Amino acid sequence: MPAGEKQDILAAGGEALRKVHAELTDMLAQYKATGEAYVVMDDDDDHLPRVSAADVRSALQMVDDMFDVIDSYSAPPPPPPSDDMLDQ
């Protein structure tokens, strides 16, 4: 896969994760403020399932872990070993 295409995919994935992270953070703030939190499944859905703070925290942790994975792929590769390292 060309490097530019890989970066585009990682950028799109990172943007999607940022949106999810923001929604989950808002949901956790709602839970802390009211003791209740709901998740909207579809924009036209009238049924709002309740979620617990533990569910939200768990989902936030999962998103944070995904950010770590994306960051690890986005980081430049390590430099090749120097000649000094090869001589040892």
PDB file of C-alpha atoms in Angstrom:
ATOM      1  CA  MET A   1       0.000   0.000   0.000  1.00  0.00           C
ATOM      2  CA  PRO A   2       1.462   3.401  -0.920  1.00  0.00           C
ATOM      3  CA  ALA A   3       2.474   5.578   2.033  1.00  0.00           C
ATOM      4  CA  GLY A   4       0.066   8.370   1.032  1.00  0.00           C
ATOM      5  CA  GLU A   5      -2.889   5.991   0.918  1.00  0.00           C
ATOM      6  CA  LYS A   6      -1.946   4.550   4.302  1.00  0.00           C
ATOM      7  CA  GLN A   7      -1.777   8.054   5.810  1.00  0.00           C
ATOM      8  CA  ASP A   8      -5.203   8.909   4.343  1.00  0.00           C
ATOM      9  CA  ILE A   9      -6.720   5.779   5.896  1.00  0.00           C
ATOM     10  CA  LEU A  10      -5.105   6.517   9.267  1.00  0.00           C
ATOM     11  CA  ALA A  11      -6.295  10.137   9.154  1.00  0.00           C
ATOM     12  CA  ALA A  12      -9.871   9.053   8.387  1.00  0.00           C
ATOM     13  CA  GLY A  13      -9.760   6.482  11.188  1.00  0.00           C
ATOM     14  CA  GLY A  14      -8.388   9.069  13.595  1.00  0.00           C
ATOM     15  CA  GLU A  15     -11.148  11.530  12.709  1.00  0.00           C
ATOM     16  CA  ALA A  16     -13.828   8.881  13.244  1.00  0.00           C
ATOM     17  CA  LEU A  17     -12.303   8.006  16.624  1.00  0.00           C
ATOM     18  CA  ARG A  18     -12.229  11.673  17.644  1.00  0.00           C
ATOM     19  CA  LYS A  19     -15.961  11.940  16.925  1.00  0.00           C
ATOM     20  CA  VAL A  20     -16.718   8.794  18.940  1.00  0.00           C
ATOM     21  CA  HIS A  21     -14.483  10.002  21.770  1.00  0.00           C
ATOM     22  CA  ALA A  22     -16.281  13.373  21.869  1.00  0.00           C
ATOM     23  CA  GLU A  23     -19.701  11.689  21.956  1.00  0.00           C
ATOM     24  CA  LEU A  24     -18.629   9.346  24.751  1.00  0.00           C
ATOM     25  CA  THR A  25     -17.113  12.208  26.732  1.00  0.00           C
ATOM     26  CA  ASP A  26     -20.399  14.126  26.412  1.00  0.00           C
ATOM     27  CA  MET A  27     -22.300  11.028  27.520  1.00  0.00           C
ATOM     28  CA  LEU A  28     -20.075  10.633  30.586  1.00  0.00           C
ATOM     29  CA  ALA A  29     -20.583  14.314  31.470  1.00  0.00           C
ATOM     30  CA  GLN A  30     -24.355  13.790  31.120  1.00  0.00           C
ATOM     31  CA  TYR A  31     -24.132  10.788  33.449  1.00  0.00           C
ATOM     32  CA  LYS A  32     -22.119  12.722  36.043  1.00  0.00           C
ATOM     33  CA  ALA A  33     -24.541  15.660  35.924  1.00  0.00           C
ATOM     34  CA  THR A  34     -27.822  13.741  36.029  1.00  0.00           C
ATOM     35  CA  GLY A  35     -27.045  10.190  37.122  1.00  0.00           C
ATOM     36  CA  GLU A  36     -28.428   8.960  33.809  1.00  0.00           C
ATOM     37  CA  ALA A  37     -27.037   8.614  30.314  1.00  0.00           C
ATOM     38  CA  TYR A  38     -28.611   7.459  27.109  1.00  0.00           C
ATOM     39  CA  VAL A  39     -27.202   6.452  23.762  1.00  0.00           C
ATOM     40  CA  VAL A  40     -28.907   7.335  20.490  1.00  0.00           C
ATOM     41  CA  MET A  41     -28.833   4.307  18.217  1.00  0.00           C
ATOM     42  CA  ASP A  42     -30.280   6.015  15.113  1.00  0.00           C
ATOM     43  CA  ASP A  43     -31.099   9.638  14.415  1.00  0.00           C
ATOM     44  CA  ASP A  44     -34.807   8.837  14.100  1.00  0.00           C
ATOM     45  CA  ASP A  45     -34.877   6.359  16.994  1.00  0.00           C
ATOM     46  CA  ASP A  46     -37.298   7.253  19.790  1.00  0.00           C
ATOM     47  CA  HIS A  47     -36.005   4.462  22.030  1.00  0.00           C
ATOM     48  CA  LEU A  48     -32.950   5.604  23.981  1.00  0.00           C
ATOM     49  CA  PRO A  49     -31.260   2.721  25.790  1.00  0.00           C
ATOM     50  CA  ARG A  50     -29.727   3.617  29.150  1.00  0.00           C
ATOM     51  CA  VAL A  51     -26.050   3.023  29.654  1.00  0.00           C
ATOM     52  CA  SER A  52     -24.014   2.928  32.835  1.00  0.00           C
ATOM     53  CA  ALA A  53     -21.008   5.087  33.649  1.00  0.00           C
ATOM     54  CA  ALA A  54     -18.903   1.907  33.590  1.00  0.00           C
ATOM     55  CA  ASP A  55     -20.070   1.223  30.021  1.00  0.00           C
ATOM     56  CA  VAL A  56     -19.084   4.722  28.958  1.00  0.00           C
ATOM     57  CA  ARG A  57     -15.705   4.553  30.708  1.00  0.00           C
ATOM     58  CA  SER A  58     -15.030   1.172  29.125  1.00  0.00           C
ATOM     59  CA  ALA A  59     -15.890   2.522  25.681  1.00  0.00           C
ATOM     60  CA  LEU A  60     -13.673   5.581  26.254  1.00  0.00           C
ATOM     61  CA  GLN A  61     -10.790   3.297  27.234  1.00  0.00           C
ATOM     62  CA  MET A  62     -11.311   1.271  24.059  1.00  0.00           C
ATOM     63  CA  VAL A  63     -11.226   4.454  21.956  1.00  0.00           C
ATOM     64  CA  ASP A  64      -8.061   5.615  23.751  1.00  0.00           C
ATOM     65  CA  ASP A  65      -6.472   2.240  22.981  1.00  0.00           C
ATOM     66  CA  MET A  66      -7.441   2.651  19.322  1.00  0.00           C
ATOM     67  CA  PHE A  67      -5.778   6.086  19.286  1.00  0.00           C
ATOM     68  CA  ASP A  68      -2.602   4.414  20.588  1.00  0.00           C
ATOM     69  CA  VAL A  69      -2.724   1.887  17.738  1.00  0.00           C
ATOM     70  CA  ILE A  70      -3.223   4.616  15.133  1.00  0.00           C
ATOM     71  CA  ASP A  71      -0.386   6.635  16.665  1.00  0.00           C
ATOM     72  CA  SER A  72       1.910   3.616  16.512  1.00  0.00           C
ATOM     73  CA  TYR A  73       1.178   3.219  12.783  1.00  0.00           C
ATOM     74  CA  SER A  74       1.523   6.950  12.173  1.00  0.00           C
ATOM     75  CA  ALA A  75       4.923   7.219  13.815  1.00  0.00           C
ATOM     76  CA  PRO A  76       7.900   7.291  11.487  1.00  0.00           C
ATOM     77  CA  PRO A  77       9.795   4.018  11.282  1.00  0.00           C
ATOM     78  CA  PRO A  78      12.834   3.709  13.546  1.00  0.00           C
ATOM     79  CA  PRO A  79      16.153   4.620  11.937  1.00  0.00           C
ATOM     80  CA  PRO A  80      18.189   1.772  10.513  1.00  0.00           C
ATOM     81  CA  PRO A  81      20.967   0.478  12.753  1.00  0.00           C
ATOM     82  CA  SER A  82      24.205   2.403  12.514  1.00  0.00           C
ATOM     83  CA  ASP A  83      27.412   0.748  11.393  1.00  0.00           C
ATOM     84  CA  ASP A  84      28.660   0.953  14.992  1.00  0.00           C
ATOM     85  CA  MET A  85      25.722  -1.141  16.175  1.00  0.00           C
ATOM     86  CA  LEU A  86      26.348  -3.743  13.498  1.00  0.00           C
ATOM     87  CA  ASP A  87      30.033  -4.084  14.446  1.00  0.00           C
ATOM     88  CA  GLN A  88      29.246  -5.086  18.033  1.00  0.00           C
TER      89      GLN A  88
END
